[in-house]
């Protein structure tokens, strides 16, 4: 009998359910092993990889912005975002779209079952590796620095609104990054994106101490906001297009 394994699969048999109940996964037929590995295993691995790395990105980008904000003002111990903004950033402003990455799929079930050689890609561990980890670190540092430095550069005369400026760009950047990351759209993802934007617009109404609606609807802000968002996200969209164009996945 096998004494140790990375994952235990128990099969319900005529001799009882002892092994099945003690296993990590329980199936009723041996033929289900194929679907368990090639479809459910694939989705579990890729979804966990996407979600974990995106959460790292979401936390690091705001940390980079805080570090730059403190450095610009002689390392003063003042938080860039306080109270409800800091709490809401990782909850109702971005939680829905980020969490729903667990519904993402890269191939259909019938494709994964028809071509078992796709499983070789997972065995190489390229979806979650040191390379992908440091790539997300680099993306987070770049986007955090781009948002903060360009906000300082473009909004010199309106720097009193730095919180509203950078937070608006930050939220939109995170939602756009979900669009870059996701491979197959689910209707719940669209609902989550709309919900997050709705929460932001509600914040404009109920948090006047942080947001000035008159300033945020001015043409000057909108033009510079689009420039900031493009600087932080457009290179990632271009990289995704080039990668899909010149180095497509093996199932494409």
XYZ file of C-alpha atoms in Angstrom:
252
model
C 0.000 0.000 0.000
C 1.190 3.526 -0.794
C 2.303 5.261 2.390
C 2.956 8.772 1.071
C 1.936 10.870 -1.934
C 1.378 14.481 -2.985
C -2.360 13.836 -3.258
C -4.430 10.801 -2.369
C -7.272 9.630 -4.590
C -9.690 7.139 -3.063
C -12.065 4.994 -5.102
C -15.277 3.742 -3.580
C -15.338 -0.045 -3.980
C -17.126 -3.142 -2.838
C -14.639 -3.616 -0.024
C -15.787 -0.417 1.657
C -15.158 3.320 1.849
C -12.249 3.395 4.277
C -9.650 4.353 1.678
C -12.045 6.767 -0.014
C -12.830 8.609 3.211
C -9.144 8.915 4.108
C -8.140 10.288 0.696
C -7.852 13.895 -0.449
C -10.201 13.210 -3.355
C -12.905 10.577 -3.579
C -14.317 9.175 -6.817
C -16.730 6.370 -7.567
C -15.134 5.085 -10.764
C -11.517 4.680 -11.844
C -12.365 6.288 -15.196
C -12.997 9.581 -13.368
C -9.254 9.901 -12.643
C -8.700 11.221 -16.142
C -11.173 14.085 -15.733
C -9.972 14.759 -12.198
C -6.398 15.321 -13.399
C -6.806 16.753 -16.889
C -9.725 19.101 -16.217
C -10.244 19.782 -12.505
C -6.538 19.559 -11.723
C -5.698 21.928 -14.554
C -8.275 24.488 -13.462
C -7.240 24.274 -9.815
C -3.567 24.825 -10.603
C -4.055 27.694 -13.047
C -6.705 29.443 -10.963
C -4.649 29.263 -7.774
C -1.615 30.587 -9.653
C -3.530 33.529 -11.140
C -5.295 34.429 -7.909
C -2.235 34.220 -5.657
C -0.017 36.264 -7.955
C -2.696 38.877 -8.566
C -3.247 39.328 -4.831
C 0.499 39.900 -4.453
C 0.292 42.488 -7.227
C -2.706 44.201 -5.649
C -0.952 44.590 -2.312
C 2.467 45.525 -3.678
C 1.294 48.255 -6.039
C -0.276 50.260 -3.201
C 2.849 49.658 -1.067
C 5.056 51.091 -3.823
C 2.823 54.139 -4.071
C 3.016 54.643 -0.306
C 6.813 54.317 -0.369
C 7.149 56.906 -3.150
C 4.704 59.258 -1.423
C 6.722 59.075 1.798
C 10.041 59.491 -0.027
C 8.863 62.581 -1.922
C 7.826 64.223 1.343
C 11.074 63.479 3.189
C 9.861 60.144 4.604
C 7.082 61.711 6.632
C 5.040 59.098 8.477
C 1.692 59.892 6.822
C -0.439 57.282 5.141
C -1.421 58.030 1.560
C -4.814 56.366 2.035
C -6.557 56.251 5.374
C -9.726 54.857 6.886
C -12.373 53.546 4.553
C -10.218 53.926 1.422
C -7.475 51.669 2.748
C -9.955 49.073 3.950
C -12.209 49.339 0.929
C -9.376 49.035 -1.594
C -8.939 45.318 -0.963
C -12.586 44.657 -0.122
C -15.559 46.112 -1.971
C -13.551 48.180 -4.502
C -11.550 45.269 -5.956
C -12.491 42.046 -4.141
C -15.188 40.870 -6.578
C -13.232 40.919 -9.856
C -10.068 39.583 -8.224
C -11.787 36.745 -6.365
C -13.708 35.697 -9.475
C -10.434 34.767 -11.156
C -11.257 31.374 -9.604
C -13.866 30.973 -12.371
C -11.376 31.523 -15.178
C -10.654 28.713 -17.660
C -8.125 28.666 -20.475
C -9.489 25.711 -22.459
C -12.815 23.933 -22.642
C -13.273 20.630 -20.865
C -13.613 18.674 -24.098
C -10.323 20.106 -25.399
C -8.472 19.220 -22.181
C -9.863 15.678 -22.321
C -9.225 15.247 -26.035
C -5.559 16.310 -25.869
C -3.934 14.841 -22.723
C -0.563 16.215 -23.882
C -1.718 19.614 -22.608
C -1.028 18.244 -19.138
C 2.721 18.333 -19.885
C 2.620 22.120 -19.722
C 1.390 21.972 -16.139
C 4.108 19.513 -15.134
C 6.753 22.056 -16.162
C 5.445 24.495 -13.548
C 5.663 27.541 -15.796
C 2.391 29.070 -14.624
C 3.614 29.523 -11.050
C 7.392 29.877 -10.875
C 10.136 32.276 -9.823
C 9.931 33.828 -13.293
C 6.221 34.604 -13.075
C 6.594 35.752 -9.467
C 9.302 38.290 -10.306
C 7.382 39.341 -13.412
C 4.396 40.296 -11.246
C 6.749 42.073 -8.831
C 8.166 44.087 -11.733
C 4.667 44.936 -13.000
C 3.594 46.092 -9.531
C 6.655 48.292 -9.055
C 6.292 49.797 -12.518
C 2.591 50.566 -12.159
C 2.901 51.935 -8.631
C 5.795 54.179 -9.663
C 4.079 55.300 -12.873
C 0.860 56.261 -11.083
C 2.569 58.131 -8.269
C 5.318 59.937 -10.190
C 3.061 60.920 -13.083
C 0.409 62.142 -10.652
C 3.007 64.376 -9.031
C 4.229 65.554 -12.447
C 0.859 66.155 -14.129
C -1.075 67.502 -11.149
C 1.425 69.913 -9.605
C -1.156 72.665 -9.253
C -3.861 70.306 -7.986
C -1.760 68.179 -5.686
C -4.181 68.852 -2.850
C -6.360 66.260 -4.597
C -3.583 63.647 -4.709
C -5.677 61.089 -2.820
C -8.610 61.310 -5.213
C -6.324 61.362 -8.261
C -4.162 58.369 -7.408
C -6.970 56.298 -5.892
C -9.137 56.740 -8.989
C -6.304 55.644 -11.269
C -5.425 52.793 -8.906
C -8.947 51.336 -8.915
C -9.277 51.577 -12.701
C -5.815 50.062 -13.131
C -6.708 47.075 -10.983
C -9.935 46.479 -12.901
C -8.080 46.714 -16.209
C -5.419 44.318 -14.937
C -8.143 41.773 -14.236
C -9.173 42.143 -17.892
C -5.555 41.534 -18.927
C -5.277 38.466 -16.695
C -8.592 36.749 -17.367
C -8.664 34.275 -20.265
C -12.371 33.470 -20.546
C -15.072 35.928 -19.538
C -17.797 34.807 -17.168
C -20.980 36.804 -16.676
C -20.244 37.082 -12.965
C -16.940 38.778 -13.810
C -18.787 41.477 -15.753
C -21.190 41.935 -12.827
C -18.249 42.218 -10.399
C -16.564 44.854 -12.569
C -19.761 46.904 -12.686
C -20.233 46.485 -8.934
C -16.711 47.731 -8.220
C -17.209 50.780 -10.410
C -20.553 51.365 -8.705
C -18.855 51.310 -5.305
C -16.377 53.898 -6.533
C -19.123 56.237 -7.767
C -20.956 55.808 -4.476
C -17.746 56.807 -2.708
C -17.768 60.050 -4.678
C -21.152 60.833 -3.144
C -20.706 59.594 0.416
C -17.020 60.459 0.967
C -16.773 64.156 0.095
C -13.788 64.562 2.426
C -11.729 62.396 0.058
C -13.284 63.169 -3.325
C -14.261 66.477 -4.905
C -16.867 65.638 -7.598
C -16.428 69.033 -9.264
C -12.691 68.468 -9.701
C -13.080 64.830 -10.768
C -15.527 65.764 -13.524
C -13.435 68.623 -14.923
C -11.965 68.187 -18.449
C -8.464 68.844 -17.112
C -8.710 65.914 -14.693
C -10.285 63.551 -17.219
C -7.577 64.122 -19.828
C -4.754 63.626 -17.345
C -6.555 60.656 -15.776
C -6.671 58.939 -19.164
C -2.961 59.665 -19.677
C -2.102 58.213 -16.256
C -4.195 55.103 -16.813
C -2.728 54.572 -20.273
C 0.823 54.889 -18.917
C 0.177 52.264 -16.246
C -1.852 49.759 -18.283
C -1.197 50.213 -21.994
C 2.265 48.557 -21.933
C 0.692 45.469 -20.331
C -1.997 45.267 -23.017
C 0.685 45.575 -25.706
C 2.790 42.845 -24.074
C -0.221 40.535 -23.880
C -1.028 41.112 -27.550
C 2.563 40.515 -28.671
C 2.840 37.371 -26.576
C -0.426 36.040 -27.949
C 0.661 36.962 -31.479
C 4.205 35.617 -31.514
C 4.244 33.053 -28.665
C 0.726 31.647 -28.413
C -0.071 28.838 -25.946
C 0.133 25.309 -27.277
C -3.656 24.892 -27.206
C -4.285 27.990 -29.393
